[in-house]
mmCIF file of C-alpha atoms in Angstrom:
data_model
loop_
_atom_site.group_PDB
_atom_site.id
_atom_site.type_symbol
_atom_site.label_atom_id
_atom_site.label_comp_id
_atom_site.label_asym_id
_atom_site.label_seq_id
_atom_site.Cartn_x
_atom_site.Cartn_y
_atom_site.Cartn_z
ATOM 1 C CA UNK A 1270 32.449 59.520 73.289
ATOM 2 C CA UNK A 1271 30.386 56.635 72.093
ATOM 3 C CA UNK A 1272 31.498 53.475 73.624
ATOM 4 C CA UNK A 1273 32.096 50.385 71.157
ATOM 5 C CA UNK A 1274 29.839 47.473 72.216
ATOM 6 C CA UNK A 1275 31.317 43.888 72.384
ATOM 7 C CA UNK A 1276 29.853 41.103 70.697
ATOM 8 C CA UNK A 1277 30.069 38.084 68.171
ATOM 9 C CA UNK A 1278 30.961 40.929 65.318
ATOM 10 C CA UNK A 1279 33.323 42.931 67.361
ATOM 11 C CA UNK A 1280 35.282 39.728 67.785
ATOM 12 C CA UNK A 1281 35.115 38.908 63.811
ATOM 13 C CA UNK A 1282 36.202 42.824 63.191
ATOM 14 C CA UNK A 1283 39.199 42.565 65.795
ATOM 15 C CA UNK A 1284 40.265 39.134 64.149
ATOM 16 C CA UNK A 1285 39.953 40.330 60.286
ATOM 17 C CA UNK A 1286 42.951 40.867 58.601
ATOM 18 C CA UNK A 1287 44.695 44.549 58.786
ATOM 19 C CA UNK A 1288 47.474 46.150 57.083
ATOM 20 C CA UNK A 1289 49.728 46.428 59.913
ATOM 21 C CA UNK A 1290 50.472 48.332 62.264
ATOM 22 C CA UNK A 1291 47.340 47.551 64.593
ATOM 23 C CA UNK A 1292 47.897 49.729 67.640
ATOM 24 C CA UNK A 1293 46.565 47.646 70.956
ATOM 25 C CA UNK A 1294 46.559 50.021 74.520
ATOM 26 C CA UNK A 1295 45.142 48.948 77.831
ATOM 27 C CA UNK A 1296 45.024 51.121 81.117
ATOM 28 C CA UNK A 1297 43.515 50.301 84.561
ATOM 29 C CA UNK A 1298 41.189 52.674 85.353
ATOM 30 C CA UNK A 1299 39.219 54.383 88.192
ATOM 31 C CA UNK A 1300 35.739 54.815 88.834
ATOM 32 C CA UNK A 1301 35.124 57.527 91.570
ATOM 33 C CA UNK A 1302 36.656 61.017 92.212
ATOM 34 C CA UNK A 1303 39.514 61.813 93.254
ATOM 35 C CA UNK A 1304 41.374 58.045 92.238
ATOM 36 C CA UNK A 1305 40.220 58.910 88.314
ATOM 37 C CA UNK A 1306 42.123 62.198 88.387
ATOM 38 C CA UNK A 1307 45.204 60.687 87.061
ATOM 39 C CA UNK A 1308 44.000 58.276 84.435
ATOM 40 C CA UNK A 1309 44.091 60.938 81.834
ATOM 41 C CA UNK A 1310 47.604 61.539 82.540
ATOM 42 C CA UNK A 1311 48.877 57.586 82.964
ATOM 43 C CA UNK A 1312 46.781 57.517 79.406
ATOM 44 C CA UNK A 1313 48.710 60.349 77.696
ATOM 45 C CA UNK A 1314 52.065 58.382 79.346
ATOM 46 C CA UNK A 1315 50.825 55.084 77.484
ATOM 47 C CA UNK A 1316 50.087 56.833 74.240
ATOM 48 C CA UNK A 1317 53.778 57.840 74.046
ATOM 49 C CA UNK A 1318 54.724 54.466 74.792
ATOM 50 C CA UNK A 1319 52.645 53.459 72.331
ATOM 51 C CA UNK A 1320 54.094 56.195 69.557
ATOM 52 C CA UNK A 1321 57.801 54.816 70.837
ATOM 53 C CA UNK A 1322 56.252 51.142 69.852
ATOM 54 C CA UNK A 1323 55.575 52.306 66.475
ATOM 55 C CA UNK A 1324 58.544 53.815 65.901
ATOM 56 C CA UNK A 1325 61.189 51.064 66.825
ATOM 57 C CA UNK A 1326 58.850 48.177 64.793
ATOM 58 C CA UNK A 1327 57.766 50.303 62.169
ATOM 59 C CA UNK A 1328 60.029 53.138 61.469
ATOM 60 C CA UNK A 1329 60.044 55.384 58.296
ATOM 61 C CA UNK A 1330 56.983 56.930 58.039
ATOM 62 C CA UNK A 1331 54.549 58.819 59.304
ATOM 63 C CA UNK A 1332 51.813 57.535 61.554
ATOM 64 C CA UNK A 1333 50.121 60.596 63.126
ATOM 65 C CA UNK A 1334 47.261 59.797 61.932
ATOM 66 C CA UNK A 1335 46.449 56.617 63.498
ATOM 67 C CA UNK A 1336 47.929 58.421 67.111
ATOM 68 C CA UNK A 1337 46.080 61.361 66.555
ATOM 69 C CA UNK A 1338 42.712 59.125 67.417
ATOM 70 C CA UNK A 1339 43.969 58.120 70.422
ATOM 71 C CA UNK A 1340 45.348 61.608 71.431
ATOM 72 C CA UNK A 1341 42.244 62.940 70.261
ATOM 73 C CA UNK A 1342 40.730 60.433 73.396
ATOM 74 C CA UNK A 1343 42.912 61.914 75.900
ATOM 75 C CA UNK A 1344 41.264 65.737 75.586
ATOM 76 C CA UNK A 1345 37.722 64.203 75.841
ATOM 77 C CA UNK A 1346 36.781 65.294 79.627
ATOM 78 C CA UNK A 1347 33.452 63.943 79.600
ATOM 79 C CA UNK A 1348 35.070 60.414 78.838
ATOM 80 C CA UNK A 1349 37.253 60.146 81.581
ATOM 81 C CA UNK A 1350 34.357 61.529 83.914
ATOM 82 C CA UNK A 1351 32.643 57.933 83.708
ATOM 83 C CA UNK A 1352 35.386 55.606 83.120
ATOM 84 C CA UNK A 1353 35.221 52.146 84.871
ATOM 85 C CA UNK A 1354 38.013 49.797 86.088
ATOM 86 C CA UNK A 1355 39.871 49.037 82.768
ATOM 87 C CA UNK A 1356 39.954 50.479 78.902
ATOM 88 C CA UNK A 1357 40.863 49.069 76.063
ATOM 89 C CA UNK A 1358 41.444 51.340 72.519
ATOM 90 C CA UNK A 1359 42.876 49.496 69.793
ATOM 91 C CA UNK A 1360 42.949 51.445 66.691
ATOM 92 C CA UNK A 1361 44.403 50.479 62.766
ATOM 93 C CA UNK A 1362 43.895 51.663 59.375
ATOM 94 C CA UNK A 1363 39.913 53.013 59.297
ATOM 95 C CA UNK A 1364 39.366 51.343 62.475
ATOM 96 C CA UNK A 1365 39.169 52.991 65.877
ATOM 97 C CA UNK A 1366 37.606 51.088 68.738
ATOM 98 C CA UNK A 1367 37.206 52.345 72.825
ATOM 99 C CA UNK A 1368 35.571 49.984 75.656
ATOM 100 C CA UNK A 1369 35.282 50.289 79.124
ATOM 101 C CA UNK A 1370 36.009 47.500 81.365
ATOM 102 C CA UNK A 1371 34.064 46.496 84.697
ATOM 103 C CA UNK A 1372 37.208 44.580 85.519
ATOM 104 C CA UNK A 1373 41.025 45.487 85.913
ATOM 105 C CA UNK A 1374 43.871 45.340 82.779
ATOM 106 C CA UNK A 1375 47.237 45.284 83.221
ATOM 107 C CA UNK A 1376 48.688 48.791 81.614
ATOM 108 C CA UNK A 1377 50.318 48.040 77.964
ATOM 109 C CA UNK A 1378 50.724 49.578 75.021
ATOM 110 C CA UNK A 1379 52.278 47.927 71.766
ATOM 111 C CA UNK A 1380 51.927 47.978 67.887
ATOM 112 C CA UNK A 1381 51.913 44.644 66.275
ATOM 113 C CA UNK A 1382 50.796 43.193 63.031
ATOM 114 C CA UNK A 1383 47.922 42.173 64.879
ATOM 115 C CA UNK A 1384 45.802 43.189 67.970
ATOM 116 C CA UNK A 1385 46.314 41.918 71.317
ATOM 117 C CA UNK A 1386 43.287 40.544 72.140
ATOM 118 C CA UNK A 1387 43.368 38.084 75.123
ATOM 119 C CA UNK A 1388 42.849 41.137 77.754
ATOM 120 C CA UNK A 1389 39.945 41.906 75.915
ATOM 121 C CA UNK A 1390 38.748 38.201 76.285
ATOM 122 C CA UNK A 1391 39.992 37.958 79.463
ATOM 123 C CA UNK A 1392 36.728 40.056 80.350
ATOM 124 C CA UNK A 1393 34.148 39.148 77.397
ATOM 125 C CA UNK A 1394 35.252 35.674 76.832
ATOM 126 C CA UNK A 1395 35.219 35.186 80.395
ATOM 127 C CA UNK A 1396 32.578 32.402 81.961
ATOM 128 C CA UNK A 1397 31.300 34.393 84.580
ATOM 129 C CA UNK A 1398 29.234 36.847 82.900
ATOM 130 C CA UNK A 1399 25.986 37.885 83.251
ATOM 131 C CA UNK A 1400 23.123 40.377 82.313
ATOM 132 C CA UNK A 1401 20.913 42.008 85.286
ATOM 133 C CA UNK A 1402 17.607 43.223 84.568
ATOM 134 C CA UNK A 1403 15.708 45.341 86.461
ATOM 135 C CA UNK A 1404 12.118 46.162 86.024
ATOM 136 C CA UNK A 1405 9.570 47.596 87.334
ATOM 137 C CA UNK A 1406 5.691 48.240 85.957
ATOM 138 C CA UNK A 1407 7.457 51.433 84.542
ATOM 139 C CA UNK A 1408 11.206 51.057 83.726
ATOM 140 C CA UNK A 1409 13.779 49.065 82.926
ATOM 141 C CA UNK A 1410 17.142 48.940 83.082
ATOM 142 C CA UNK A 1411 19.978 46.420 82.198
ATOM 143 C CA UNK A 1412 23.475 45.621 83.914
ATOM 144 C CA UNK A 1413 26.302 43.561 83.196
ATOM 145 C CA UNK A 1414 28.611 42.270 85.867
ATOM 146 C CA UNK A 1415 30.915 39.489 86.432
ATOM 147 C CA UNK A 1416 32.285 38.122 90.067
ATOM 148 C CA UNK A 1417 34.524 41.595 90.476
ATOM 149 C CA UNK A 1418 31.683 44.237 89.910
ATOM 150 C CA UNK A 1419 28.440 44.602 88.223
ATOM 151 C CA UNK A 1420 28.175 48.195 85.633
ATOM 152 C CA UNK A 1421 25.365 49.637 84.073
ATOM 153 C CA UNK A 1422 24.778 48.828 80.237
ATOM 154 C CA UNK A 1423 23.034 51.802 77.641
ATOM 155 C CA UNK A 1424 19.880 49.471 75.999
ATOM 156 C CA UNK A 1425 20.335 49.763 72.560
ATOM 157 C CA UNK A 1426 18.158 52.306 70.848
ATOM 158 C CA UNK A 1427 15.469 50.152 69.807
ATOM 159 C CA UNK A 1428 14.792 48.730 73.558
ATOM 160 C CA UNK A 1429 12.289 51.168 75.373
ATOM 161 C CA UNK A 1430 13.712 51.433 78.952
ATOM 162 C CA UNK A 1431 10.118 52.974 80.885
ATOM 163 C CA UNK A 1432 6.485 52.735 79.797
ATOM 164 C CA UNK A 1433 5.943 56.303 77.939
ATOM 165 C CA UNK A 1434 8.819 54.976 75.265
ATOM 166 C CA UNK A 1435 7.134 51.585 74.870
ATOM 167 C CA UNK A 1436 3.697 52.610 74.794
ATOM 168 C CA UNK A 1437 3.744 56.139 74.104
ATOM 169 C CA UNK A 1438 -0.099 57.850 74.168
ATOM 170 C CA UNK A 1439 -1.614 54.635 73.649
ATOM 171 C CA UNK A 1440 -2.307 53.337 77.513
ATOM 172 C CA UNK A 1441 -5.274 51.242 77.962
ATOM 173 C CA UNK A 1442 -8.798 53.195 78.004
ATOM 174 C CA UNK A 1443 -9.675 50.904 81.209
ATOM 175 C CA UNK A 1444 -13.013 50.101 79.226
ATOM 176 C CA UNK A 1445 -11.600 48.788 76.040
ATOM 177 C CA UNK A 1446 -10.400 44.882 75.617
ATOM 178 C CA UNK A 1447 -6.446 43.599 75.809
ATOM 179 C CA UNK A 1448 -7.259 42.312 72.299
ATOM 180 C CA UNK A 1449 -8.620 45.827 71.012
ATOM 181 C CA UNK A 1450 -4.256 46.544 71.327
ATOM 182 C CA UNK A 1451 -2.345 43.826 70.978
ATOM 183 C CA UNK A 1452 1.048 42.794 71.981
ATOM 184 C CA UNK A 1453 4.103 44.939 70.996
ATOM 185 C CA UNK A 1454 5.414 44.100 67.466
ATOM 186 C CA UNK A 1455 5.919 40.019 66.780
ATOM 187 C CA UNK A 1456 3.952 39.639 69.955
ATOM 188 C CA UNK A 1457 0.350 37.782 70.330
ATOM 189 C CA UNK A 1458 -1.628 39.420 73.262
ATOM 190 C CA UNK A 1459 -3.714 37.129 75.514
ATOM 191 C CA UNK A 1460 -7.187 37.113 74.771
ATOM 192 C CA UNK A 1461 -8.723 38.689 78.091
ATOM 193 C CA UNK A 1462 -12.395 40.139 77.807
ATOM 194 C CA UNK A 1463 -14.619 42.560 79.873
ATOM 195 C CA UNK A 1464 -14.549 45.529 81.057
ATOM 196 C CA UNK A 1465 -12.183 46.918 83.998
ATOM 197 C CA UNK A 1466 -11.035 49.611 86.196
ATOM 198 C CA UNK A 1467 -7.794 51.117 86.687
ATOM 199 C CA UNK A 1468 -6.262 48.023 88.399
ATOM 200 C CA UNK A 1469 -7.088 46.164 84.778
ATOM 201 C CA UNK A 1470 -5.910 49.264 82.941
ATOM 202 C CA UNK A 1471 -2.113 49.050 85.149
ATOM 203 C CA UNK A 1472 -2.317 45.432 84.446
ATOM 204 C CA UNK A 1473 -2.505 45.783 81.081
ATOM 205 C CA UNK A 1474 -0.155 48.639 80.235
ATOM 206 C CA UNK A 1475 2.351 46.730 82.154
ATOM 207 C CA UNK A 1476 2.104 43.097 80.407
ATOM 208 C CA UNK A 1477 2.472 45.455 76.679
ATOM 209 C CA UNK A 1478 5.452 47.009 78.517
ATOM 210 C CA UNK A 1479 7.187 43.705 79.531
ATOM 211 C CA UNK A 1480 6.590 42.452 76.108
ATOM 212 C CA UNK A 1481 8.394 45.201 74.553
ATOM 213 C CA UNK A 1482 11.178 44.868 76.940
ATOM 214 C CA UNK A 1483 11.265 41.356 76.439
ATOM 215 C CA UNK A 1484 11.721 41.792 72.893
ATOM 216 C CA UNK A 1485 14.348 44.224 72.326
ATOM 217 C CA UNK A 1486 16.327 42.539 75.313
ATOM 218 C CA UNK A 1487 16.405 39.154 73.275
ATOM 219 C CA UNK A 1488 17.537 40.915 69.938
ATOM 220 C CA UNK A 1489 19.382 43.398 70.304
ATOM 221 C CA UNK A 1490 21.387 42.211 74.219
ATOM 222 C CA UNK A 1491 20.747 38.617 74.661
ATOM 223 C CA UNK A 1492 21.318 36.856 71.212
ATOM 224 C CA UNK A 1493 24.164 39.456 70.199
ATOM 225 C CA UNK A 1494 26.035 38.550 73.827
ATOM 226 C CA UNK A 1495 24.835 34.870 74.449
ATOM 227 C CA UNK A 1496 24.691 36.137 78.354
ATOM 228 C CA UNK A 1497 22.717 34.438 81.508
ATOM 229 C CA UNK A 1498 19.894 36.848 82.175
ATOM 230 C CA UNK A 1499 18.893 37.335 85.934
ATOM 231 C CA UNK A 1500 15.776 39.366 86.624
ATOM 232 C CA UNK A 1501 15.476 41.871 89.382
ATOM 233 C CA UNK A 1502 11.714 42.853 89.981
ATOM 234 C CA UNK A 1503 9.616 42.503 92.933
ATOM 235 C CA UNK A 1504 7.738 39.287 93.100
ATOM 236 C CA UNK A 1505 4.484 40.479 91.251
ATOM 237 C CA UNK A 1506 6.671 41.723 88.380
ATOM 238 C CA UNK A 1507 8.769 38.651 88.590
ATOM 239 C CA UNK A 1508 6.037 36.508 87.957
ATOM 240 C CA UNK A 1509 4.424 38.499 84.505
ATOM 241 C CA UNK A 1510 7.915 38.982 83.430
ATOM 242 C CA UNK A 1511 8.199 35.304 83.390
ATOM 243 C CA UNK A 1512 4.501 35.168 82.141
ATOM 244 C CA UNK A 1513 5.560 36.413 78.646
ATOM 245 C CA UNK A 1514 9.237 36.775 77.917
ATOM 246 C CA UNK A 1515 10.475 34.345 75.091
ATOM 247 C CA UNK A 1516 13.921 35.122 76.371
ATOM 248 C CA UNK A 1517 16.299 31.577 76.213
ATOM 249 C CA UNK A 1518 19.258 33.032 78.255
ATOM 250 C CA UNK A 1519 16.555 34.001 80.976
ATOM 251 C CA UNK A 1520 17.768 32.315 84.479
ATOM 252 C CA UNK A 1521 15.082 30.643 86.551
ATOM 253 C CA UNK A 1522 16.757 31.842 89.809
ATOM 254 C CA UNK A 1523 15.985 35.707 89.889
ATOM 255 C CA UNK A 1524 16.755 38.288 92.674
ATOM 256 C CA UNK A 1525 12.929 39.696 94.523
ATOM 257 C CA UNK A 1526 14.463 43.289 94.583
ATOM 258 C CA UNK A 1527 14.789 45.936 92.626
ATOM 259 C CA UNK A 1528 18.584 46.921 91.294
ATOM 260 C CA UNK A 1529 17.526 50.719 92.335
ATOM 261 C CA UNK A 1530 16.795 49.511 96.168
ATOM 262 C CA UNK A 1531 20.418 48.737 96.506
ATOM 263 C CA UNK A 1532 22.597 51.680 97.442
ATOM 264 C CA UNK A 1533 25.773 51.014 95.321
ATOM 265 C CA UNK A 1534 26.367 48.686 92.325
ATOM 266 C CA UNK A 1535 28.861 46.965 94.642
ATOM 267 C CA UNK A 1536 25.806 46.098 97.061
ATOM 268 C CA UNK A 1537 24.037 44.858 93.721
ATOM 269 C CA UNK A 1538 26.895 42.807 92.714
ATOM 270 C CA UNK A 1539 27.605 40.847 95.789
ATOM 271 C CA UNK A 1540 23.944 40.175 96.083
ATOM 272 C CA UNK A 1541 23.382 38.520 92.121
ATOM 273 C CA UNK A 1542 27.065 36.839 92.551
ATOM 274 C CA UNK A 1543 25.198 34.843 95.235
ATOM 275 C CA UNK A 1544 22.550 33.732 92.678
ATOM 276 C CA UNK A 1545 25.091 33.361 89.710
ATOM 277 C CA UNK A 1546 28.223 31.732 91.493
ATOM 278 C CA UNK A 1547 26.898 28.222 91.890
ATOM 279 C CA UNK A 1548 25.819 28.371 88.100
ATOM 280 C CA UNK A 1549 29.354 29.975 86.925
ATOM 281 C CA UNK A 1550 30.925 27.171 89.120
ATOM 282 C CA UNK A 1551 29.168 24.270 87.855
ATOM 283 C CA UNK A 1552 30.070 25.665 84.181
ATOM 284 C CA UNK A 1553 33.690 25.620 85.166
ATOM 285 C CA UNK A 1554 33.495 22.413 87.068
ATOM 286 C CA UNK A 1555 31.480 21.012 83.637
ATOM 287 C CA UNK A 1556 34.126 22.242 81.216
ATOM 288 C CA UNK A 1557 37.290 21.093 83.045
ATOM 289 C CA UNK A 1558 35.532 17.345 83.563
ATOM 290 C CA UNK A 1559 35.310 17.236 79.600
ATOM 291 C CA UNK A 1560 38.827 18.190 78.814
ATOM 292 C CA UNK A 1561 39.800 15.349 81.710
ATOM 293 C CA UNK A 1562 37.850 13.193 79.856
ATOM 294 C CA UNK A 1563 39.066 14.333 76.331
ATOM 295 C CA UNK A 1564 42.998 14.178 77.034
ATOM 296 C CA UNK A 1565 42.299 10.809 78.768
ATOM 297 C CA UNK A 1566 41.389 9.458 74.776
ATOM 298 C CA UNK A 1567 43.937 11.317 73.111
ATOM 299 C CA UNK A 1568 41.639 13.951 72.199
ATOM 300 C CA UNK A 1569 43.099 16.872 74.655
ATOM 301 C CA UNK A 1570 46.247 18.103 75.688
ATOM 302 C CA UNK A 1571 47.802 21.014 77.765
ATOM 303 C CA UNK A 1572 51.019 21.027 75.692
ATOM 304 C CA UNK A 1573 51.329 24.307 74.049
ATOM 305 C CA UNK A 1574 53.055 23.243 70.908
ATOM 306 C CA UNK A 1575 49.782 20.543 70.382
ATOM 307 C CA UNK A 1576 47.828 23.066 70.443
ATOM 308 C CA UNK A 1577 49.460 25.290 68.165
ATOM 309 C CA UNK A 1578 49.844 22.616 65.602
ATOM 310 C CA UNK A 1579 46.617 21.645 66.658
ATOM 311 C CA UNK A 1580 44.699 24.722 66.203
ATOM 312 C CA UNK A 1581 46.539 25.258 62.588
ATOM 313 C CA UNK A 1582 44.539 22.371 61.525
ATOM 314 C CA UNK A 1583 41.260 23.257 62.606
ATOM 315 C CA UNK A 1584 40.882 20.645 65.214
ATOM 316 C CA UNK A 1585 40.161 22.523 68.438
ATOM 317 C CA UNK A 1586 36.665 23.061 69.267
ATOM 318 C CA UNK A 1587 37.338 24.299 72.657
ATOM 319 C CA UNK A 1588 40.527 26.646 74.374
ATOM 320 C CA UNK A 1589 40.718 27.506 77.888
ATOM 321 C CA UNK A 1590 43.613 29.745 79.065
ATOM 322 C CA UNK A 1591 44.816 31.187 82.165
ATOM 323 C CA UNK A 1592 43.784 34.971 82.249
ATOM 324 C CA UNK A 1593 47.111 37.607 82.148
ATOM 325 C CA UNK A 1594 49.251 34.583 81.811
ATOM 326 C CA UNK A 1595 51.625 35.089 78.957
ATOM 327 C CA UNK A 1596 53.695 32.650 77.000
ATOM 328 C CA UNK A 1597 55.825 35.397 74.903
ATOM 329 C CA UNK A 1598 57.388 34.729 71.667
ATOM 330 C CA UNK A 1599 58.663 38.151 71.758
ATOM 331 C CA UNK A 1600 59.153 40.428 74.995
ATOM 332 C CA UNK A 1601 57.739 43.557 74.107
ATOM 333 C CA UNK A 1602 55.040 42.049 71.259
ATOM 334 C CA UNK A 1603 54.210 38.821 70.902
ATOM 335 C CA UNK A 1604 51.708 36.639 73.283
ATOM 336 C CA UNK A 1605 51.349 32.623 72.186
ATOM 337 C CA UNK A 1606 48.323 31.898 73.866
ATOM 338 C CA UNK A 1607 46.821 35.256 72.831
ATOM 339 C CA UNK A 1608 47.647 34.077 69.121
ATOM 340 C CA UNK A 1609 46.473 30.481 69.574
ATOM 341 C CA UNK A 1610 43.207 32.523 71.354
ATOM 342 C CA UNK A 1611 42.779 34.528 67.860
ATOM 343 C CA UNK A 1612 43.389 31.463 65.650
ATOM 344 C CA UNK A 1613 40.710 28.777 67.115
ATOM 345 C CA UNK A 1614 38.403 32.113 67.239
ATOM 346 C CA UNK A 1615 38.978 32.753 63.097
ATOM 347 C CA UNK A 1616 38.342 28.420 63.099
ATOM 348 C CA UNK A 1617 35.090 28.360 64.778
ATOM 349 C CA UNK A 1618 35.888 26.986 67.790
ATOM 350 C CA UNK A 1619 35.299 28.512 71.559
ATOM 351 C CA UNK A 1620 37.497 30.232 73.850
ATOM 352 C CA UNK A 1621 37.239 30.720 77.407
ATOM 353 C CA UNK A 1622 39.653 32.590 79.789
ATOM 354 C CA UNK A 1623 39.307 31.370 83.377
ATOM 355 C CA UNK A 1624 41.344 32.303 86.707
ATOM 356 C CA UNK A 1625 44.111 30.661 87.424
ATOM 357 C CA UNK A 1626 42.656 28.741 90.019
ATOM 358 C CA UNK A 1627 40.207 26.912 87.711
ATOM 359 C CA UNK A 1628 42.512 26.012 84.792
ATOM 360 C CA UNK A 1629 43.596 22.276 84.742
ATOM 361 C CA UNK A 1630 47.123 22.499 83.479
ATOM 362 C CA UNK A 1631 50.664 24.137 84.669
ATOM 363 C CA UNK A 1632 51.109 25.179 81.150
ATOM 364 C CA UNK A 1633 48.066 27.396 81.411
ATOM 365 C CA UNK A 1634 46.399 26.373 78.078
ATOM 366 C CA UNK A 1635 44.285 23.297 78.272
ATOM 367 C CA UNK A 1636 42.416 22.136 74.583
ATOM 368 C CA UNK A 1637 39.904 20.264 73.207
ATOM 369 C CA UNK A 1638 39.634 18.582 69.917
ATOM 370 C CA UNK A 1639 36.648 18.573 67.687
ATOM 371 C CA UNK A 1640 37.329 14.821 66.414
#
């Protein structure tokens, strides 16, 4: 099962407009043996819940077809052999969609005119993402984590992840020049002259290598998911890394290890969250200051019904909400704040879903106007 990455164009294909029904399920989910045996069954449970959904809000006719997707997602054994903390499949009319979560979701399964989104943002819109990567004169690899748990990412096809994919049969004769090869593609290689021996030959091989991984990082991870970047190499590595990469979201604070020295991902996590969490808190700190600042003029407010009739006119630039708190219209369906989420995201604006500690407001919505 191919998982469904989560970027700037899932967002605009989960907010496009669908012929209803849009089918929205979330599970909790296990990572290790034996706590994962029973996911496959509570998922088969919230399928049916989800089938009873469809049937009470829209009854008389036939919608096996949409269900048979996610039924189809229950028999796949090699999926639930690698699942993660939380899933999210949200399915519609010639759209199917599965992503592992490296954070918990509260179990739910509805159909609705619409998706439910905000558990979904909960985790990508959140502010305390990051990317990890690890690198060594040979490989690389890439994680993403938050302040729960840190998961490894596939690199996207085009991203070489060790030094045979980058450079393939080409390695450095150790008696030809850097400039006799070049960079990898878009890159200019230093101009470094004379002939060496195999330390100048390593040397070499790996600045080409780093360049490659720089590149595909920044296209195809980095500018899609707008993420911190925080490098784990050993010192030497650190430093060439740092050398060449043209990578914006690039932290200066890196970790002097490499991710495959630690024994668990849990070790890993705990270990970047030290180098992240003063950033992620400043960001916070940063964000609720400026909506202080805004309501103080007029051009905030934390009262829901502002901010719907706010958003509706285009005028919110910014949305924080309170993650799994819901505001419901409706019992079983409807979420407000996941609406207003979904309507400043169609606008333009920018939506972040912080823990309740953080958010500014009782109401657990807090805006920001544009003008």
């Amino acid at each position: 099962m191919r998982m469904d990455r989560f970027d700037k164009s899932t967002i605009d294909a989960l907010l496009a407009d669908r012929s209803p029904p849009c089918l929205s399920l979330y599970q909790r989910t296990h990572r290790h043996h034996p706590d994962n045996r029973q996911d496959p069954i509570r998922y088969v449970n919230l399928v049916s819940e989800l089938e009873k959904s469809l049937q009470k809000r829209y009854s008389g006719g036939s919608h096996d077809a949409l269900l048979d997707q996610f039924r189809a997602l229950a028999e796949d054994g090699e999926f639930w052999n690698h699942t993660l903390d939380g899933l999210a499949v949200l399915g519609a009319e010639g759209f199917f969609r599965v992503f592992r979560l490296p954070r918990t979701v509260p179990d739910l399964a509805i159909a609705a005119n619409s998706f439910h989104i905000k558990p979904l943002l909960s985790h990508f819109q959140s502010a305390d993402r990051f990317h990890v990567l690890g690198l060594d004169r040979k490989q690389a690899t890439l994680f993403e984590g938050n302040h729960n748990a840190v998961s490894r990412v596939h690199l996207h096809e085009d991203v070489p992840s060790t030094l045979t994919e980058a450079l393939g049969a080409e390695l450095t004769d150790p008696h030809r020049t850097v400039a006799s090869y070049g960079g990898a593609a878009d890159y200019q290689a230093p101009m470094q002259h004379g002939h060496g021996g195999k330390k100048d030959q390593v040397g070499i091989d790996t600045e080409r290598f780093f360049r490659a991984v720089d590149k595909g990082i920044v296209e195809h991870h980095s500018r899609p998911g707008g993420l911190p970047l925080i490098l784990a190499a050993l010192p030497e590595h650190q430093h060439v890394f740092r050398e060449i990469s043209s990578n914006p979201n690039l932290m200066e604070d890196g970790i002097d290890i490499h991710p495959e020295s630690f024994e668990t991902e849990d070790a890993l996590q705990e270990h970047v969250w030290r180098v992240m969490e003063p950033h992620v808190s400043a960001q916070w700190t940063k964000m609720v200051d400026e909506f202080k600042q805004a309501a103080s003029k007029g051009n905030g407010t934390d009262r829901i019904e502002d901010v719907v009739r706010e958003t509706t006119l285009g005028r919110v630039d910014t949305l924080m909400i309170e993650a799994f708190r819901e505001n419901p219209a409706d019992p079983e369906v409807e979420d407000v704040l996941d609406d207003l989420a979904s309507m400043v995201l169609k606008k333009g604006g920018q939506v972040f879903v912080l823990p309740r500690e953080r958010i500014p407001t009782e109401t657990g919505v807090a805006a920001i106007y544009r003008y």
